[in-house]
Tab-separated table of C-alpha atoms in Angstrom:
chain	number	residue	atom	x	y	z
R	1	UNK	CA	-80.372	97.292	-3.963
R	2	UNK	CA	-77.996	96.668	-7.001
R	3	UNK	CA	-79.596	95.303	-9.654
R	4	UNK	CA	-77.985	92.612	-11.923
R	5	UNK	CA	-76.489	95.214	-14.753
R	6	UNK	CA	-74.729	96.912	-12.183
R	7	UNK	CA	-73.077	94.290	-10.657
R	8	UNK	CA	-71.954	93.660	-14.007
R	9	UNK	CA	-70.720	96.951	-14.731
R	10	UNK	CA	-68.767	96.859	-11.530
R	11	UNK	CA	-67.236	93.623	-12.796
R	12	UNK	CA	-66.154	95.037	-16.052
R	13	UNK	CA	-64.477	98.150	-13.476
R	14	UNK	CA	-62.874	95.517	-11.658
R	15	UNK	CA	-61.188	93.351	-14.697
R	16	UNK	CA	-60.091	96.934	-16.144
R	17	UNK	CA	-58.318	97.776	-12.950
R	18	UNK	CA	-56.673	94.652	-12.037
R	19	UNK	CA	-55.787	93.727	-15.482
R	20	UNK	CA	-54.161	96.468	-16.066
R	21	UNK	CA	-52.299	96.593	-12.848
R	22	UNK	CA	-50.993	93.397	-13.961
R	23	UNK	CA	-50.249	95.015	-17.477
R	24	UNK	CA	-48.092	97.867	-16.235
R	25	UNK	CA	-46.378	95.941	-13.495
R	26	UNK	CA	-45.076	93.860	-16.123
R	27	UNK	CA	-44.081	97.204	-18.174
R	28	UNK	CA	-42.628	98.812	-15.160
R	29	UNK	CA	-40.301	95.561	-14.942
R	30	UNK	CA	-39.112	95.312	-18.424
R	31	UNK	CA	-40.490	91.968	-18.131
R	32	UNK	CA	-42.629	91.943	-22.151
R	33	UNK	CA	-45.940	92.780	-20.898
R	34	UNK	CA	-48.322	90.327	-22.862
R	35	UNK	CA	-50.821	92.280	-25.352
R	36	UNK	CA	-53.306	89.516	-23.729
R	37	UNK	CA	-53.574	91.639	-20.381
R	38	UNK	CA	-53.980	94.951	-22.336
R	39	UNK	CA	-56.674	93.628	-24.227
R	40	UNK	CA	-58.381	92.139	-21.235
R	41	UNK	CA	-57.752	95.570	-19.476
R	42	UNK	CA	-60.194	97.036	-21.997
R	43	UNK	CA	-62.846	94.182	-22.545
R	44	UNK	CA	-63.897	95.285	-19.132
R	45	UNK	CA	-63.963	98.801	-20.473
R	46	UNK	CA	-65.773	98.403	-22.568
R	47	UNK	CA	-68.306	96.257	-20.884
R	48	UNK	CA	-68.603	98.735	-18.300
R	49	UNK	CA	-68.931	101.514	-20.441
R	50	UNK	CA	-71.157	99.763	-22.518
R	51	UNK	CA	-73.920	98.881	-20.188
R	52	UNK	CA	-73.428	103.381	-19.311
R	53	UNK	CA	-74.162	103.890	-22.576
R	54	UNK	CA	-76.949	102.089	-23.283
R	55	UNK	CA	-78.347	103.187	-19.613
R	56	UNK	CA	-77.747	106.801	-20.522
R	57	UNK	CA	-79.504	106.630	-23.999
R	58	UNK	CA	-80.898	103.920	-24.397
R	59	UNK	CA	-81.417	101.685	-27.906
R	60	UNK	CA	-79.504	103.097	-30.662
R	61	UNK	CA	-81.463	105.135	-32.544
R	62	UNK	CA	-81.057	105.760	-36.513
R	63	UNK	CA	-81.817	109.107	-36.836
R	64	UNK	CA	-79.709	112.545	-36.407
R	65	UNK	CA	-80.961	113.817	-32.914
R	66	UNK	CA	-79.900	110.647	-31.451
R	67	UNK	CA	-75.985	110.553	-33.375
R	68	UNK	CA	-75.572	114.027	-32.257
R	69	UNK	CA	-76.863	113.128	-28.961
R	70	UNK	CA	-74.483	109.586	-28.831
R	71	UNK	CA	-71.573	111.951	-30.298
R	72	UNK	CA	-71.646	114.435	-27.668
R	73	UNK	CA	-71.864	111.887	-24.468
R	74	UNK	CA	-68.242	111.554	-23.097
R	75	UNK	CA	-69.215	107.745	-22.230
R	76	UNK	CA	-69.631	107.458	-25.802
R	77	UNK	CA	-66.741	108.844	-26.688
R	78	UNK	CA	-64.112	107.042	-24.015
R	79	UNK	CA	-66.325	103.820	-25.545
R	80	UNK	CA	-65.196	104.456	-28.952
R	81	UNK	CA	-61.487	105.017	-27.471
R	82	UNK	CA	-61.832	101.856	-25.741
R	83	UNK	CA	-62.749	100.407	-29.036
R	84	UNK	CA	-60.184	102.166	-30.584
R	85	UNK	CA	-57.583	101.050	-28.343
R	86	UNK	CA	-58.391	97.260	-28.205
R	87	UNK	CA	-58.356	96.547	-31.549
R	88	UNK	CA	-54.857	98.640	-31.975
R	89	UNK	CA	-51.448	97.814	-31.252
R	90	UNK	CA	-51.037	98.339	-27.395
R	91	UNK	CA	-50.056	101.837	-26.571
R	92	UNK	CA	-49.675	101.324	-22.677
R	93	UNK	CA	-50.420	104.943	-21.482
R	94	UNK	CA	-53.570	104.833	-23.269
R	95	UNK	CA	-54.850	102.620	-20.263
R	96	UNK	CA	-54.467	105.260	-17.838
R	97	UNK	CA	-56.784	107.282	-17.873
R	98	UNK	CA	-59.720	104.410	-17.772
R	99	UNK	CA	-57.242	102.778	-14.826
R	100	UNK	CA	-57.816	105.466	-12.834
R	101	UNK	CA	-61.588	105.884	-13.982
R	102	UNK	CA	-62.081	102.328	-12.931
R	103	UNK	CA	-60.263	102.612	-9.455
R	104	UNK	CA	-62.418	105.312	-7.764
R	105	UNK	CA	-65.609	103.281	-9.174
R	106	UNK	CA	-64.660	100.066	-7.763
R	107	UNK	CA	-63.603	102.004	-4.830
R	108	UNK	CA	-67.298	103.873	-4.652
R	109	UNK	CA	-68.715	100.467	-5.625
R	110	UNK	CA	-66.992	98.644	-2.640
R	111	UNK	CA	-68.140	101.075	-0.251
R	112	UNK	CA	-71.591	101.506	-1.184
R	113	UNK	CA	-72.314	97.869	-2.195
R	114	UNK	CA	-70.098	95.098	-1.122
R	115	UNK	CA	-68.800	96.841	2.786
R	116	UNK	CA	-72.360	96.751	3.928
R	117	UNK	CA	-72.953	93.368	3.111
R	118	UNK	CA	-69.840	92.097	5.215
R	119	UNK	CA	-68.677	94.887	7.553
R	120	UNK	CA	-71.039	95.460	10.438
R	121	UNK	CA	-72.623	99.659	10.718
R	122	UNK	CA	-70.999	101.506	13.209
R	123	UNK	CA	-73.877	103.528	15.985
R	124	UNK	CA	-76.247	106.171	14.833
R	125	UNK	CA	-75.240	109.195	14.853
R	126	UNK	CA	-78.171	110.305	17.431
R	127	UNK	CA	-80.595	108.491	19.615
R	128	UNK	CA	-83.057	106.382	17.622
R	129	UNK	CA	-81.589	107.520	14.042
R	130	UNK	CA	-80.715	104.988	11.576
R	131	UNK	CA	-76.931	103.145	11.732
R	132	UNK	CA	-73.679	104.905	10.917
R	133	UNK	CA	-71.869	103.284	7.784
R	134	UNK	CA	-68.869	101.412	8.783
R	135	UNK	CA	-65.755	103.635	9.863
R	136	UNK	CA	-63.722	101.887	7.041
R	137	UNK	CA	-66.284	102.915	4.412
R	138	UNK	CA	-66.272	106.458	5.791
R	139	UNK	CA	-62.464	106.615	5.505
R	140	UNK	CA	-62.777	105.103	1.830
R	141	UNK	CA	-65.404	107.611	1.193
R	142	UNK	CA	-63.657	110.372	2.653
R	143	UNK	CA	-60.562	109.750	0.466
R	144	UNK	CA	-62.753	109.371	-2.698
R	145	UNK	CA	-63.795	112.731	-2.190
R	146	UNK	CA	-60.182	114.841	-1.076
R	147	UNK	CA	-58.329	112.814	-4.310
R	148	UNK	CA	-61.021	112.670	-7.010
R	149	UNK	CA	-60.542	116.540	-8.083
R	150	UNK	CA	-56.398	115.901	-8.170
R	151	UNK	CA	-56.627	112.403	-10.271
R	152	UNK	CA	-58.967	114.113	-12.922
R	153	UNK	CA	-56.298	116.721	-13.157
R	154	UNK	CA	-53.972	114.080	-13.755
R	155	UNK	CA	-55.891	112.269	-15.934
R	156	UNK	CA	-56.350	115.211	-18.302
R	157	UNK	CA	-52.287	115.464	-18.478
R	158	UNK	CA	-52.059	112.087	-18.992
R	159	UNK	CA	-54.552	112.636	-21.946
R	160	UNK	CA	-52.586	114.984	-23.303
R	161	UNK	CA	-49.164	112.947	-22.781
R	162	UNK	CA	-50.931	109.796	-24.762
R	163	UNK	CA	-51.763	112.623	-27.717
R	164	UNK	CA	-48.108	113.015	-27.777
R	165	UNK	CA	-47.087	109.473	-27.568
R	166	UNK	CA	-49.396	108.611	-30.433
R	167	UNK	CA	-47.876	111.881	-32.478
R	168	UNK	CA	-44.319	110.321	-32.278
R	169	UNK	CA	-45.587	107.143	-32.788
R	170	UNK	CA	-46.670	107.710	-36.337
R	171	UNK	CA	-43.972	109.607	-36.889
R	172	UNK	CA	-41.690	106.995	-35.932
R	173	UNK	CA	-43.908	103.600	-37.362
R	174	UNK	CA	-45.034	102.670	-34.111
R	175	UNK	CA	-48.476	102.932	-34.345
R	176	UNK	CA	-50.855	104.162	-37.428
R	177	UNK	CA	-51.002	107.639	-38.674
R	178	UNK	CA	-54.623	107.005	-38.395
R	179	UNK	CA	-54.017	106.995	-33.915
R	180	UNK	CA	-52.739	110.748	-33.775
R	181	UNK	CA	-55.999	111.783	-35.891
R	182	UNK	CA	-58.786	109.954	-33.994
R	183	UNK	CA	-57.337	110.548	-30.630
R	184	UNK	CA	-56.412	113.841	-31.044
R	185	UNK	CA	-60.271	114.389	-32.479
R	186	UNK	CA	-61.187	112.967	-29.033
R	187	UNK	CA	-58.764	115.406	-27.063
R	188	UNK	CA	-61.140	117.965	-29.327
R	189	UNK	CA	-64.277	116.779	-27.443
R	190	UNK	CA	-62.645	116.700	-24.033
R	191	UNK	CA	-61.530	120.273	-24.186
R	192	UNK	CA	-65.134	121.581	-24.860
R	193	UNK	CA	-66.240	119.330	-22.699
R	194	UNK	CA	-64.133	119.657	-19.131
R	195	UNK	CA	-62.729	121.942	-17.599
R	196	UNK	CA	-60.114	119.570	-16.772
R	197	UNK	CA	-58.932	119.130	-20.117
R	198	UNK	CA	-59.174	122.973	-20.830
R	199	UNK	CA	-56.883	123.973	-17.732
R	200	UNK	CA	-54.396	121.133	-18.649
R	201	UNK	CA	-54.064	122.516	-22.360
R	202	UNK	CA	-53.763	126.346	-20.325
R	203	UNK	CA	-50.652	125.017	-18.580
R	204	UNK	CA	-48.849	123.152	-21.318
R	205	UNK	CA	-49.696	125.907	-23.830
R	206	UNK	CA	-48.345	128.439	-21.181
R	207	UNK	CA	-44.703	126.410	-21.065
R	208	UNK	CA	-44.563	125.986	-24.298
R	209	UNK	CA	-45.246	129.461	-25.698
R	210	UNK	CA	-43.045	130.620	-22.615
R	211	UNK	CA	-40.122	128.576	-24.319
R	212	UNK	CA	-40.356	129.574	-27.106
R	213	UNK	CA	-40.042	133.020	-27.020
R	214	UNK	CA	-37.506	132.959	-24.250
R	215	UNK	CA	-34.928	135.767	-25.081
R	216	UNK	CA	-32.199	134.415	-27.610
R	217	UNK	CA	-34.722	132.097	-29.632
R	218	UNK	CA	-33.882	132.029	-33.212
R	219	UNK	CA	-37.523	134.280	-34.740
R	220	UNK	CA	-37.822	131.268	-37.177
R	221	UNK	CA	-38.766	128.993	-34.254
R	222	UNK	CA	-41.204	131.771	-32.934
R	223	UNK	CA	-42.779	131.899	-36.486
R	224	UNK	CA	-43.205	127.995	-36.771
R	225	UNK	CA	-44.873	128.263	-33.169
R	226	UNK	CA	-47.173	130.672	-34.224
R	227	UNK	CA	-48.464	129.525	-37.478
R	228	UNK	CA	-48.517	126.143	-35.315
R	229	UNK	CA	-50.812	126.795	-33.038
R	230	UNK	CA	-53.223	129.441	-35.736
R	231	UNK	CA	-53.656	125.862	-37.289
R	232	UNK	CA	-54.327	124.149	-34.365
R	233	UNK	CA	-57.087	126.885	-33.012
R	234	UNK	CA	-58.744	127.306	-36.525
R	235	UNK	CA	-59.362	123.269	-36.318
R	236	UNK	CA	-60.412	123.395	-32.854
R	237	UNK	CA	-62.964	125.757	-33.453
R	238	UNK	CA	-65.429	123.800	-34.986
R	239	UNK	CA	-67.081	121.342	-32.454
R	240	UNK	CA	-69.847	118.926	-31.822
R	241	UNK	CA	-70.278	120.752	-28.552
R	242	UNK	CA	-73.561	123.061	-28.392
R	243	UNK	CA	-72.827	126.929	-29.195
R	244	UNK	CA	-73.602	128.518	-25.654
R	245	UNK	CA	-75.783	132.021	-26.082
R	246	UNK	CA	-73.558	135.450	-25.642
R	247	UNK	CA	-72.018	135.852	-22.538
R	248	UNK	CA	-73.335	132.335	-21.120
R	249	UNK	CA	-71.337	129.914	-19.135
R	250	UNK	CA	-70.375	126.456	-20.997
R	251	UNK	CA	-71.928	123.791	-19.776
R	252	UNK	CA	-69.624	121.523	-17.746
């Protein structure tokens, strides 16, 4: 049975999602979207992603095994993006990622919780066994599964789209030079981290580096590349992440 705080994060999932559908239709129809919506859109972030957090590890802790611990939790860190976000100007790609987040939970949380209390089971599957889930909730459930893979893909190009959004953006005075540095500290974590992330920085590195040396390319540019990205790996080789032993496989 769901208990209270879950209801409530499924609430905070469900102002997220519709708030920022509202957002981005708005955006989509050069129509102004109002700030008001974005920052709605992530109130239910981060009440959602609160009540995770404080599930996951509990009551804040003030000592070092618990910071590295918070540091290291990805629901901590999309929490402190979430923070990050609402009290910055609106960026309108940074909702994304937790738009899509919040869709297949309110999806899972409609099948598992809200269906069964209004859609009848279907028959059990064999004499005497127990009752079928509805065939609506199997289809929902079914679709869930086949798309979540794909939209996590997406959602790590996305991630790296925003990190280039928020680049130009300082460069051109649209947002804070401090945006490109946090965020791009986050996209740190989430390469360690996924394996999502990792494969998505594998393909844009690839068409990139491709480019760039295509036949004809003035060296100079092939220089700049490649001192680029030495400065780029030397910084992302220091982590929060846990060193793996030799030859062991990260931890996903």
């Amino acid at each position: 049975m769901a208990t209270t705080q879950h209801y409530l994060w499924a609430v905070g999932h469900f102002i997220l999602l519709l708030s920022s559908l509202r957002y981005f239709m708005a955006w989509v129809l050069f129509r102004g979207p109002s700030p008001w919506w974005y920052k709605v859109s992530f109130t239910g972030a981060l009440m959602s992603y609160a009540i995770v957090c404080q599930k996951s590890l509990g009551t804040p802790q003030p000592n070092a095994a618990w910071i590295k611990k918070a540091l290291l939790d990805e629901n901590i860190q999309y929490f402190a993006m979430a923070i990050f976000w609402w009290m910055s100007k609106p960026v309108a790609i940074a909702l994304l990622p937790y738009a899509i987040f919040s869709l297949f939970h309110a999806l899972t949380f409609s099948r598992t919780t809200l269906m069964p209390q209004f859609l009848p089971p279907g028959p059990p599957a064999t004499a005497g066994g127990p009752p079928t889930p509805h065939p609506l909730a199997k289809r929902l459930q079914l679709w869930v599964k086949s798309n979540y893979d794909s939209a996590m893909k997406l959602v790590a190009f996305i991630e790296l789209g925003i990190l280039l959004r928020v680049v130009l953006g300082a460069i051109t005075f649209q947002n804070s030079l401090l945006t490109p540095l946090f965020y791009a500290h986050f996209v740190r974590q989430r390469f360690y981290q996924s394996a999502f992330t990792r494969t998505a920085v594998s393909v844009v590195y690839g068409y990139i580096d491709n480019f760039v040396r295509k036949p004809g390319n003035p060296p100079v540019a092939i220089n700049i590349w490649d001192k680029f990205t030495m400065v780029v790996s030397r910084w992302a080789g220091s982590t929060l992440a846990p060193q793996q032993p030799a030859g062991g496989a990260r931890a996903q």
